[in-house]
Each structure stands twice: as structure tokens, then as C-alpha cells.
Short mmCIF file of C-alpha atoms in Angstrom, two decimals:
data_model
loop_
_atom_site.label_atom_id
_atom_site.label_comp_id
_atom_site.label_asym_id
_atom_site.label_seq_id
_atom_site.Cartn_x
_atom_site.Cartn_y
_atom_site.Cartn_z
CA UNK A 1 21.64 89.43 183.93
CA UNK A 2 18.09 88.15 181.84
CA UNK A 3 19.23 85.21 179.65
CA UNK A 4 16.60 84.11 177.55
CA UNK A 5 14.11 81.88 177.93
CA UNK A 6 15.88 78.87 175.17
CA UNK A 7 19.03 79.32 177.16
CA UNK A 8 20.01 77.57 180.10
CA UNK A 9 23.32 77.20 182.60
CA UNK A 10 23.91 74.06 180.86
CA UNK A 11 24.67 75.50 177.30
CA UNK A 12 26.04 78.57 178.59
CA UNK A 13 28.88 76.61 180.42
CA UNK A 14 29.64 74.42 177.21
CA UNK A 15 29.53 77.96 175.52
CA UNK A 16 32.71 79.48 177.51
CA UNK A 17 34.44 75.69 178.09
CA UNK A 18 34.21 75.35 174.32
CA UNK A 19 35.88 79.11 173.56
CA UNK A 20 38.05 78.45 176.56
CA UNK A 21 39.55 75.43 174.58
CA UNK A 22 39.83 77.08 171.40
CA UNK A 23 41.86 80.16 173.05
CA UNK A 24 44.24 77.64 174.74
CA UNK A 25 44.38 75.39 171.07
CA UNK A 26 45.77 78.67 169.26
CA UNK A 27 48.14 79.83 172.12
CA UNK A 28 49.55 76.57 172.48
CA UNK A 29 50.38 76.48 168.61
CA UNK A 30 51.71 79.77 168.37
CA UNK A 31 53.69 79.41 170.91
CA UNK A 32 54.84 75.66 168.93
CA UNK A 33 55.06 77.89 165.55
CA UNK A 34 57.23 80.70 167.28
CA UNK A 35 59.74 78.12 168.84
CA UNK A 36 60.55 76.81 165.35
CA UNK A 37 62.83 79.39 164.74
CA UNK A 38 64.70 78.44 161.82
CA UNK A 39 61.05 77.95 159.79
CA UNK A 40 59.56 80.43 161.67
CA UNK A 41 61.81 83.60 160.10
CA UNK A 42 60.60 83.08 156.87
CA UNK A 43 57.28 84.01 157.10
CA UNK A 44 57.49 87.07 159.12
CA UNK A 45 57.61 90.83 157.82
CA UNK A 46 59.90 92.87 159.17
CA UNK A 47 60.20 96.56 159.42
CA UNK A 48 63.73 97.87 159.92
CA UNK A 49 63.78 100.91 162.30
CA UNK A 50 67.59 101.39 162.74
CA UNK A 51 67.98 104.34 159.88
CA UNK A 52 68.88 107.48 160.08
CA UNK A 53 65.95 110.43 161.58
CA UNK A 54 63.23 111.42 158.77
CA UNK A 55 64.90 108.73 156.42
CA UNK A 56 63.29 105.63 157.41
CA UNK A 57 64.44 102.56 155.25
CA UNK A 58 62.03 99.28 155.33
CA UNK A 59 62.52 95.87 154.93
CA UNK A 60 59.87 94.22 152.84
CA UNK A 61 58.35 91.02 153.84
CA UNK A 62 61.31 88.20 153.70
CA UNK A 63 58.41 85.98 152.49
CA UNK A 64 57.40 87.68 149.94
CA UNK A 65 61.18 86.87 148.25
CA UNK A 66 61.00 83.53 149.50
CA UNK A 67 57.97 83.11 147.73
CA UNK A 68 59.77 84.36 144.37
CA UNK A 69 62.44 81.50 145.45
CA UNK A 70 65.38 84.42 144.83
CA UNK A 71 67.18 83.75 148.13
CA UNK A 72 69.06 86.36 149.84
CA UNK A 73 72.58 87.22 148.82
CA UNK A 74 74.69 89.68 151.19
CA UNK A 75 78.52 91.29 151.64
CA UNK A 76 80.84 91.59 154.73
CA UNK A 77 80.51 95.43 155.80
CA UNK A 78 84.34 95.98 156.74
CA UNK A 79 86.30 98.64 155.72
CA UNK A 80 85.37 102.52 156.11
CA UNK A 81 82.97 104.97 153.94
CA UNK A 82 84.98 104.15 150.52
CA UNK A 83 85.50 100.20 151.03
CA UNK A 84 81.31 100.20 152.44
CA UNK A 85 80.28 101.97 149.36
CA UNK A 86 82.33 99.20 147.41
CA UNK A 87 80.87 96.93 148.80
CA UNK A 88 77.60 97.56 149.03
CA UNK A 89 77.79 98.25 144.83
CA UNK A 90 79.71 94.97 144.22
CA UNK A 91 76.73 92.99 145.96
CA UNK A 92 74.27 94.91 144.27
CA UNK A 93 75.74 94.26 140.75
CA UNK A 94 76.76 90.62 141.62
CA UNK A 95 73.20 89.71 142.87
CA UNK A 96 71.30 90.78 140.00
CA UNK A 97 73.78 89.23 137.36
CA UNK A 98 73.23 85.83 139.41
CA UNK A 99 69.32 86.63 139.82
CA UNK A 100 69.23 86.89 143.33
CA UNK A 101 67.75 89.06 145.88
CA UNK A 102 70.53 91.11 147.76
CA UNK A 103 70.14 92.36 151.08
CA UNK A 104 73.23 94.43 153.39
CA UNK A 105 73.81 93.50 157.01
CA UNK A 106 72.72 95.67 159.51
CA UNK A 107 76.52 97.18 160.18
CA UNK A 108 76.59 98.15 156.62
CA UNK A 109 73.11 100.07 156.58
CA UNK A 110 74.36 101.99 159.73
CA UNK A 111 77.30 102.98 157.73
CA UNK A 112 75.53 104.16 154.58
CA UNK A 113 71.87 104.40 155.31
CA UNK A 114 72.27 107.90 156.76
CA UNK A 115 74.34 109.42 153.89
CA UNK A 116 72.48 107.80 150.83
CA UNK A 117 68.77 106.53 149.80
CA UNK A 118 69.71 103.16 150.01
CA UNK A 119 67.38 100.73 147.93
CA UNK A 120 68.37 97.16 148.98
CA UNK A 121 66.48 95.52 152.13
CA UNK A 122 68.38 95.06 155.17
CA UNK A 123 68.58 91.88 157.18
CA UNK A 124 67.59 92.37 161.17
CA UNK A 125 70.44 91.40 162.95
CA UNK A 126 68.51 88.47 165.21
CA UNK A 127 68.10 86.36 161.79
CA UNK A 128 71.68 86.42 160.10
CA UNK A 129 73.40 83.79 162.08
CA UNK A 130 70.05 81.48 161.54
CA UNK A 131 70.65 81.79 157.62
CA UNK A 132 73.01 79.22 156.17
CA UNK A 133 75.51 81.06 154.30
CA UNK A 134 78.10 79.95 151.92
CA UNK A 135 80.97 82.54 152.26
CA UNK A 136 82.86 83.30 148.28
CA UNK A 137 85.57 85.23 148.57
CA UNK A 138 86.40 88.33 145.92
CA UNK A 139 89.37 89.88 144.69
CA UNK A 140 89.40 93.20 143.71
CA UNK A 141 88.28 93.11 140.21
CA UNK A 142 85.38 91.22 137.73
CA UNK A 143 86.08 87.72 137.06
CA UNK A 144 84.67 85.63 134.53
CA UNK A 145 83.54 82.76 137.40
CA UNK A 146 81.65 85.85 139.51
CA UNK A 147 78.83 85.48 136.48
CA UNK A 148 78.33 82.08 137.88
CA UNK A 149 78.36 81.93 141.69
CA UNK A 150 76.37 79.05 142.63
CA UNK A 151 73.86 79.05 145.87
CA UNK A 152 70.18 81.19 147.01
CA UNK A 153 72.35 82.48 150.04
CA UNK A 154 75.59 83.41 149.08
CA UNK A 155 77.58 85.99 151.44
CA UNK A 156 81.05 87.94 149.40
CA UNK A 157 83.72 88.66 151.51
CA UNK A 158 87.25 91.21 150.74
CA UNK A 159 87.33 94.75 149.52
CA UNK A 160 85.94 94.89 145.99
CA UNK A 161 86.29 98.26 144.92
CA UNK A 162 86.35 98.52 141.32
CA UNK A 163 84.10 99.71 138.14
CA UNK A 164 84.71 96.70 136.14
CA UNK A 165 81.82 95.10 139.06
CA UNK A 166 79.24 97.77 138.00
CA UNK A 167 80.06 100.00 135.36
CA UNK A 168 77.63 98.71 133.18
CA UNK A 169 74.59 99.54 135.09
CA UNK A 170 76.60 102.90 136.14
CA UNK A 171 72.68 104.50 136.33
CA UNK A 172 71.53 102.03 139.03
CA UNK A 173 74.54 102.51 141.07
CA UNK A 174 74.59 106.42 140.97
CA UNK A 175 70.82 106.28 142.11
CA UNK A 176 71.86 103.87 144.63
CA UNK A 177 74.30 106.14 146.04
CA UNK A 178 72.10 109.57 146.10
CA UNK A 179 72.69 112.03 148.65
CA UNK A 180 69.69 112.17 151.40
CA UNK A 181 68.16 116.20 150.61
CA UNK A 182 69.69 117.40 153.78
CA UNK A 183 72.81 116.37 152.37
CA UNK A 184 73.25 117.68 149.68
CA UNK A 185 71.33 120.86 150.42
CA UNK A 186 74.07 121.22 153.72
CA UNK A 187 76.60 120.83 150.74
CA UNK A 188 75.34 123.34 148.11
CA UNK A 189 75.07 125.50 150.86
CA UNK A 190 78.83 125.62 151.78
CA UNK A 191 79.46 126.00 147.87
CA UNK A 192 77.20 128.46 147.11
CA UNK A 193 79.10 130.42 149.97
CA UNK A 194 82.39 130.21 148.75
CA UNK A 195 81.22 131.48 145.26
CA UNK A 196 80.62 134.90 146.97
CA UNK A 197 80.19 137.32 144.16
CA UNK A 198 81.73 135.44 141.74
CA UNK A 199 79.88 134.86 138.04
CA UNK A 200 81.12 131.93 137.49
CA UNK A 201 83.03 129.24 139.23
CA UNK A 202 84.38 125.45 138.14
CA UNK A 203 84.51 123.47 141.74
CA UNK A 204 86.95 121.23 141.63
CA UNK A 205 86.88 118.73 144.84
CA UNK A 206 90.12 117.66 146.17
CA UNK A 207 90.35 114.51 148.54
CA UNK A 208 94.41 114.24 150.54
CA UNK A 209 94.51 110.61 151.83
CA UNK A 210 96.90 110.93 154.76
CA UNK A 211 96.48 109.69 158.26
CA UNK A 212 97.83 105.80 158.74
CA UNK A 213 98.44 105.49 155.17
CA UNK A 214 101.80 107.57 156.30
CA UNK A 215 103.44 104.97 157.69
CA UNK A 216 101.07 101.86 156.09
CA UNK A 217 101.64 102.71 152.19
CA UNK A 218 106.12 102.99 153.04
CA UNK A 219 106.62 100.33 155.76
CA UNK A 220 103.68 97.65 154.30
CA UNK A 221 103.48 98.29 150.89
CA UNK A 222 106.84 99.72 149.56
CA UNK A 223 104.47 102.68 148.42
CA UNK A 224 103.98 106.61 149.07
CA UNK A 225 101.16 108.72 149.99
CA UNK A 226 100.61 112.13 147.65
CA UNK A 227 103.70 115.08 148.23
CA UNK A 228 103.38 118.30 147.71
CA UNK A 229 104.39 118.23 143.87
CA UNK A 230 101.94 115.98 142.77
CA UNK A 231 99.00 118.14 144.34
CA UNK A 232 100.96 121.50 142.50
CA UNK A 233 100.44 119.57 139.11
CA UNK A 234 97.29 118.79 139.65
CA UNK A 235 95.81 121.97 140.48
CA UNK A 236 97.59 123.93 138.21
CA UNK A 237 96.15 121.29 135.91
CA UNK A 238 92.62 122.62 136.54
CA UNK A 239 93.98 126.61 137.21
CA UNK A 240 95.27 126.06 133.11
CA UNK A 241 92.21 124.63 132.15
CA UNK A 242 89.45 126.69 133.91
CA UNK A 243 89.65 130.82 135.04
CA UNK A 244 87.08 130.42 137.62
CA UNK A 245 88.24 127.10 139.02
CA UNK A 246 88.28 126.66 142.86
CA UNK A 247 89.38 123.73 144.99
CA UNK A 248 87.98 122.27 147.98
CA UNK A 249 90.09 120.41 150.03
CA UNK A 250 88.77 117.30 152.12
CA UNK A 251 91.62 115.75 154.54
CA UNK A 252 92.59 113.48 157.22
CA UNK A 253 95.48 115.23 157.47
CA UNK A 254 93.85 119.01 157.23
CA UNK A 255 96.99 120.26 159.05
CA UNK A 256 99.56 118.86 156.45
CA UNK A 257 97.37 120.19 153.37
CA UNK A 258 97.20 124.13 154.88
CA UNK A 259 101.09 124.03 155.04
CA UNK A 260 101.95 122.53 151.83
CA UNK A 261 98.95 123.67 149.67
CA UNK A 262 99.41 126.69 148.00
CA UNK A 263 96.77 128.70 148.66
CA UNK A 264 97.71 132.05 148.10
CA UNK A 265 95.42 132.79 144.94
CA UNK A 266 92.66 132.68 147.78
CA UNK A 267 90.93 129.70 145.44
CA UNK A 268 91.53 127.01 147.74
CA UNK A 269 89.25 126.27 150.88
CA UNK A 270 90.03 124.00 153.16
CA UNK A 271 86.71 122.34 153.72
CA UNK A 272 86.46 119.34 155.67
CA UNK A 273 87.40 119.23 159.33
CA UNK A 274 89.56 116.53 159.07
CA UNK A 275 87.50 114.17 161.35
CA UNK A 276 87.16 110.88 160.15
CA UNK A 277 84.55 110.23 162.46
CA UNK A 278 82.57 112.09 160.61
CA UNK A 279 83.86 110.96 156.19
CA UNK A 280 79.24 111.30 155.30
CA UNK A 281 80.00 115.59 155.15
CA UNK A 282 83.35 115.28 153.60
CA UNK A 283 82.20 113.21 151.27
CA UNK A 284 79.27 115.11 149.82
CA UNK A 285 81.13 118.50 149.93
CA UNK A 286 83.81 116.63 147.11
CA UNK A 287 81.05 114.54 145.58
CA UNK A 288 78.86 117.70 144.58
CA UNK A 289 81.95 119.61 142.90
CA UNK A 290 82.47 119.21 139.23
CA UNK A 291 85.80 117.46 138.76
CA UNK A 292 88.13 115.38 141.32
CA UNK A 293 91.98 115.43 142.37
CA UNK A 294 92.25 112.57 144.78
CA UNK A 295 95.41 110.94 146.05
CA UNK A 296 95.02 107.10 146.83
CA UNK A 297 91.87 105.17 148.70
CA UNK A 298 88.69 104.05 148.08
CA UNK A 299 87.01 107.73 149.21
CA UNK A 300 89.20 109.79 146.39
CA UNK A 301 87.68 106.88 143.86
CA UNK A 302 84.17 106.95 144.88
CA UNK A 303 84.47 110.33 144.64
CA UNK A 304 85.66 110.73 141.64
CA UNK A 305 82.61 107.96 140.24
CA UNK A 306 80.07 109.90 141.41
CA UNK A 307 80.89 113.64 139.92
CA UNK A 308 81.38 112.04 136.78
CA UNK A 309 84.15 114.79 135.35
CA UNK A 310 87.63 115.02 135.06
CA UNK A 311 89.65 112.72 137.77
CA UNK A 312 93.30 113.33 138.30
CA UNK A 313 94.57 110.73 140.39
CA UNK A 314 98.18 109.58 141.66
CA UNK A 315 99.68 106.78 139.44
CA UNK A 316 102.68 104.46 140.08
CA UNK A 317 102.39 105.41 143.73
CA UNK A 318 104.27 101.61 144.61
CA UNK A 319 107.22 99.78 144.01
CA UNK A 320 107.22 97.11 141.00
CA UNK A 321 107.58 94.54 143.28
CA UNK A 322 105.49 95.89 145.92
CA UNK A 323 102.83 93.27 147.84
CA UNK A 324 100.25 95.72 147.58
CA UNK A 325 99.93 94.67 143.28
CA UNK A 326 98.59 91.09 144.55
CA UNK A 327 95.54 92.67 146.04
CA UNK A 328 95.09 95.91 143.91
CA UNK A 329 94.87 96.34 139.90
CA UNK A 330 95.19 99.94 138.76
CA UNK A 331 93.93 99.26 135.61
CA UNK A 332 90.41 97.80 137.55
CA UNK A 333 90.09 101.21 139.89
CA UNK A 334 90.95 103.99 137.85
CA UNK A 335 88.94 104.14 134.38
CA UNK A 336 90.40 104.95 131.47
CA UNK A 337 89.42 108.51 130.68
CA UNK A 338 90.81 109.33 134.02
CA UNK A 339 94.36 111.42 134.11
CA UNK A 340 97.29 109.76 136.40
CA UNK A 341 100.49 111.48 137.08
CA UNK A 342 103.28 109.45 138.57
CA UNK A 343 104.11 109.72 141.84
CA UNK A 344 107.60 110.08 142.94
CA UNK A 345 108.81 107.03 144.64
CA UNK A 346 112.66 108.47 145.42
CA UNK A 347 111.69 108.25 149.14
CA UNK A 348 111.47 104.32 148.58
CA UNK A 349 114.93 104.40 146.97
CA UNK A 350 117.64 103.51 149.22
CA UNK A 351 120.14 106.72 149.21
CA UNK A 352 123.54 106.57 147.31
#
């Protein structure tokens, strides 16, 4: 190697000692900066890549809401599709009437992320026990005291499932709850199918709430689940109203619906396949119709938000005195313009 003439071993050693030391200067407080962890996991950015295939959902930079001193405001993700949609809305609505930034836990973007274009940021799951929550608990309807929740990092707990949360920004929450294109394509697929050669046709989705509500809604909460009767009146509800109308029948309990369903006009289709492993398909088959029978649950009510038509549901499915009324307010799930028919509570009665 020719070093030139103005050089010599002297400066070139003080050269590499000097860049030696620097190198070993930064390192050392990196390393220092890194170990902070509490401080530390406010200035990174991080880039969620837990969602679904070809539907990748980002986190922006935590900082850059930190900067805009918003906090972070987040929900419990319990509960199945209906009760995650619920929440998810509830935080969304509550958040932005507090002016604060929400963001969903990582369970809950697992749970909704694949069906719908989720908008809010998601927390990585290595930095939510380092945030220092202060739990409020919800009931299932809009207070008065839920327009002023004090704190920057506020995290709702229960099952809030009801309009009077949202309904005035309706818009937001509809785009928040969009179908991914494979989605909905899947699901105007199977309807365009079972149109077959006919002109016209009024879809009418149909969602039968079975399974452990069976034995939960009679031995829990003095209530019943939907009979046969109820699902007569409201299809012949719809057969009245609309010549062309067809029903598509979503169920946990597909067996139970095929043998007490009449389906012998050959308009009913027993769509779903009854897995609720699997609610995402289900969900979008009913969700894409244009009006709603549902029976009770979260699923039937989302539902029944979404398509935006005419929603027969089951009313006066409990006892008066039933413990279930403490948690739930029909008056807060099902909105007004909807069309209840009472349900017939003679199995609850004790027999003379």
C-alpha cells in the first residue's frame, strides 16, 4: 500500500484509534437507549405484519401520535365475530368523542383484520403490558359520563354492542367494517348463483342463533332461542312483501334449520356450513343480502347494521324478571325502524 508522502504511521494510527472510539461511543449508547424500554417504545415505528395474505395493515409510527400528545386508547377483544365487531366500533366512536387516538390489540386485529379493511393502528403485542392503562368499564349502551372519560391511555372493557355508541357517525363505521374484495366477490358469487335464471330476486339474509344459546338463554337467562313459528312469520313476512324474495340461511345449528324451515317453495338455501370456526364467510353471505331476519346475538345485529334494510328480529325473547335485562337493553340494540315479533316464552312457563 503507497500512503502519501504528508502521511505517516503516527497519524494513521490516531486515524483508526479515533474511529475505533467513536464506533464503540455509539454502540455503547444504543445499547443504553435500547435497555430503557419503557422510553425507548415511544420513539420507534412499527410495522405490523400479522394481517391477513395480500391485505397488509400498518401501524404508523407510535411517535408520530405521541408527538400530537393524543395518547392511545384501546378495548378488550373478548367475545366472538359479533361482540369483536362491537367492540372494535364502540372504541372507535368513544376515542374520537374524547379526542384520542384509538388503537385494537393484536387479538382483536386477528379476529377482524382478515374479514374487513380495518383503519385503526394496531398495538404489537411486546409493548401493551409496558403501557400504563387505566381499565373503564362499559355497559351495554351510551352514557352521558362516556363523553367524558378522563386519561391519554384509557383501555374499555364488557360487551358494548349497541347503535346508540356510533350511530351518529353510521358512515365511518360502515367504511370501517368493509368487506376485503375477495370477500365480497366470494359472496356475490354464491348469490349470483342462486339467482339462476331468475329476473329479479329480493335476498333476504337469515341468521338462526342456536348452538349453546340452547341451553344458556333457558337455564341462565330465563329466555328462549327462535322456534319454528317465529322464523314462519318472518319469512312469510318478506314472501307477502316481495315475489322474487329468497332467503339465505346462516346457522350454528344448520341441522335444526333444514328440518324446521320450510323450504318447499325451493326459495330457501341453506348457505352457511354451520362452522363457527369459520363466522368471516357466514357473515358476508347475510351481510351482502338486502334485508335481515335474525334471531338473538350480536352476529344477527351486526348483520342487520350493515345491509341497512328491513330487520325482523325476535322481541320479548326473556322473562320480565330475567337477569339477562341488567346487562342487555332492547331498546339500545335494536333501532327503531326495525320490526320485532314476540317470541313465545310458554316453554319458560311452568306447566298447569
Amino acid at each position: 500500500m503507497h500512503l502519501p508522502e504528508r502521511c505517516n504511521f503516527t497519524q494513521l494510527f490516531l486515524v483508526i484509534c479515533l474511529c475505533f472510539f467513536s464506533l464503540v461511543s455509539f454502540s455503547t449508547f444504543w445499547h443504553l437507549q435500547r435497555k430503557n424500554s419503557y422510553s425507548w417504545w415511544w420513539t420507534i415505528s412499527v410495522k405490523n405484519t400479522s394481517g391477513p395474505p395480500k391485505h397488509e395493515h400498518t401501524t404508523p409510527s407510535v411517535s408520530s401520535i405521541r408527538n400530537k400528545d393524543g395518547g392511545m386508547w384501546t378495548v378488550n377483544s373478548i367475545g366472538r365475530l359479533g361482540n369483536q365487531m362491537g367492540e372494535y366500533a364502540t372504541l372507535y366512536a368513544l376515542a374520537k368523542l374524547n379526542g384520542h387516538q384509538a388503537y385494537i390489540l393484536p387479538a382483536m386485529h386477528r379476529y377482524l383484520a382478515p374479514i374487513f379493511k380495518l383503519t385503526l393502528p394496531m398495538i404489537p403485542s411486546e409493548l401493551v403490558g409496558k403501557i400504563p392503562w387505566r381499565n373503564y368499564g362499559l355497559h351495554d349502551w351510551m352514557s352521558e359520563e362516556y363523553r367524558h372519560i378522563q386519561g391519554k391511555y384509557v383501555r374499555l372493557s364488557g360487551y358494548p354492542c349497541s347503535y346508540t355508541f356510533y350511530h351518529h357517525i353510521r358512515h365511518e363505521i360502515l367504511q370501517e367494517f368493509a368487506f376485503h374484495d375477495y370477500i365480497k366477490e366470494d359472496a356475490n358469487r354464491y348469490l349470483l348463483q342462486i339467482r339462476g335464471q331468475r329476473k329479479t330476486v329480493t335476498y333476504i339474509g337469515v341468521h338462526v342463533r342456536r348452538g349453546d344459546y340452547v341451553h344458556v338463554m333457558p337455564n341462565i337467562w330465563k329466555g328462549v332461542v327462535a322456534d319454528k313459528n317465529y322464523l314462519d312469520k318472518a319469512m312469510n313476512y318478506f314472501r307477502e312483501k316481495y315475489h322474487d324474495a329468497v332467503f339465505v340461511v346462516v346457522s350454528n345449528g344448520m341441522a335444526w334449520c333444514k328440518e324446521n324451515m320450510d323450504a318447499s317453495r325451493g326459495d330457501v338455501y341453506f348457505a352457511g356450513d354451520g362452522q363457527e370456526s369459520s363466522p368471516g364467510r357466514d357473515f358476508a353471505l347475510i351481510a351482502h343480502c338486502n334485508h335481515t331476519i335474525m334471531t338473538i346475538g350480536t352476529f344477527g345485529i351486526w348483520a342487520g347494521y350493515l345491509v341497512g334494510g328491513e330487520t325482523i328480529y325476535l322481541a320479548n325473547y326473556t322473562l320480565p324478571d330475567s337477569p339477562f335485562l341488567k346487562v342487555f337493553k332492547p331498546s339500545a340494540a335494536f333501532l327503531p325502524e326495525w320490526i320485532g315479533i314476540p317470541a313465545d316464552l310458554s316453554p319458560l312457563l311452568p306447566k298447569s
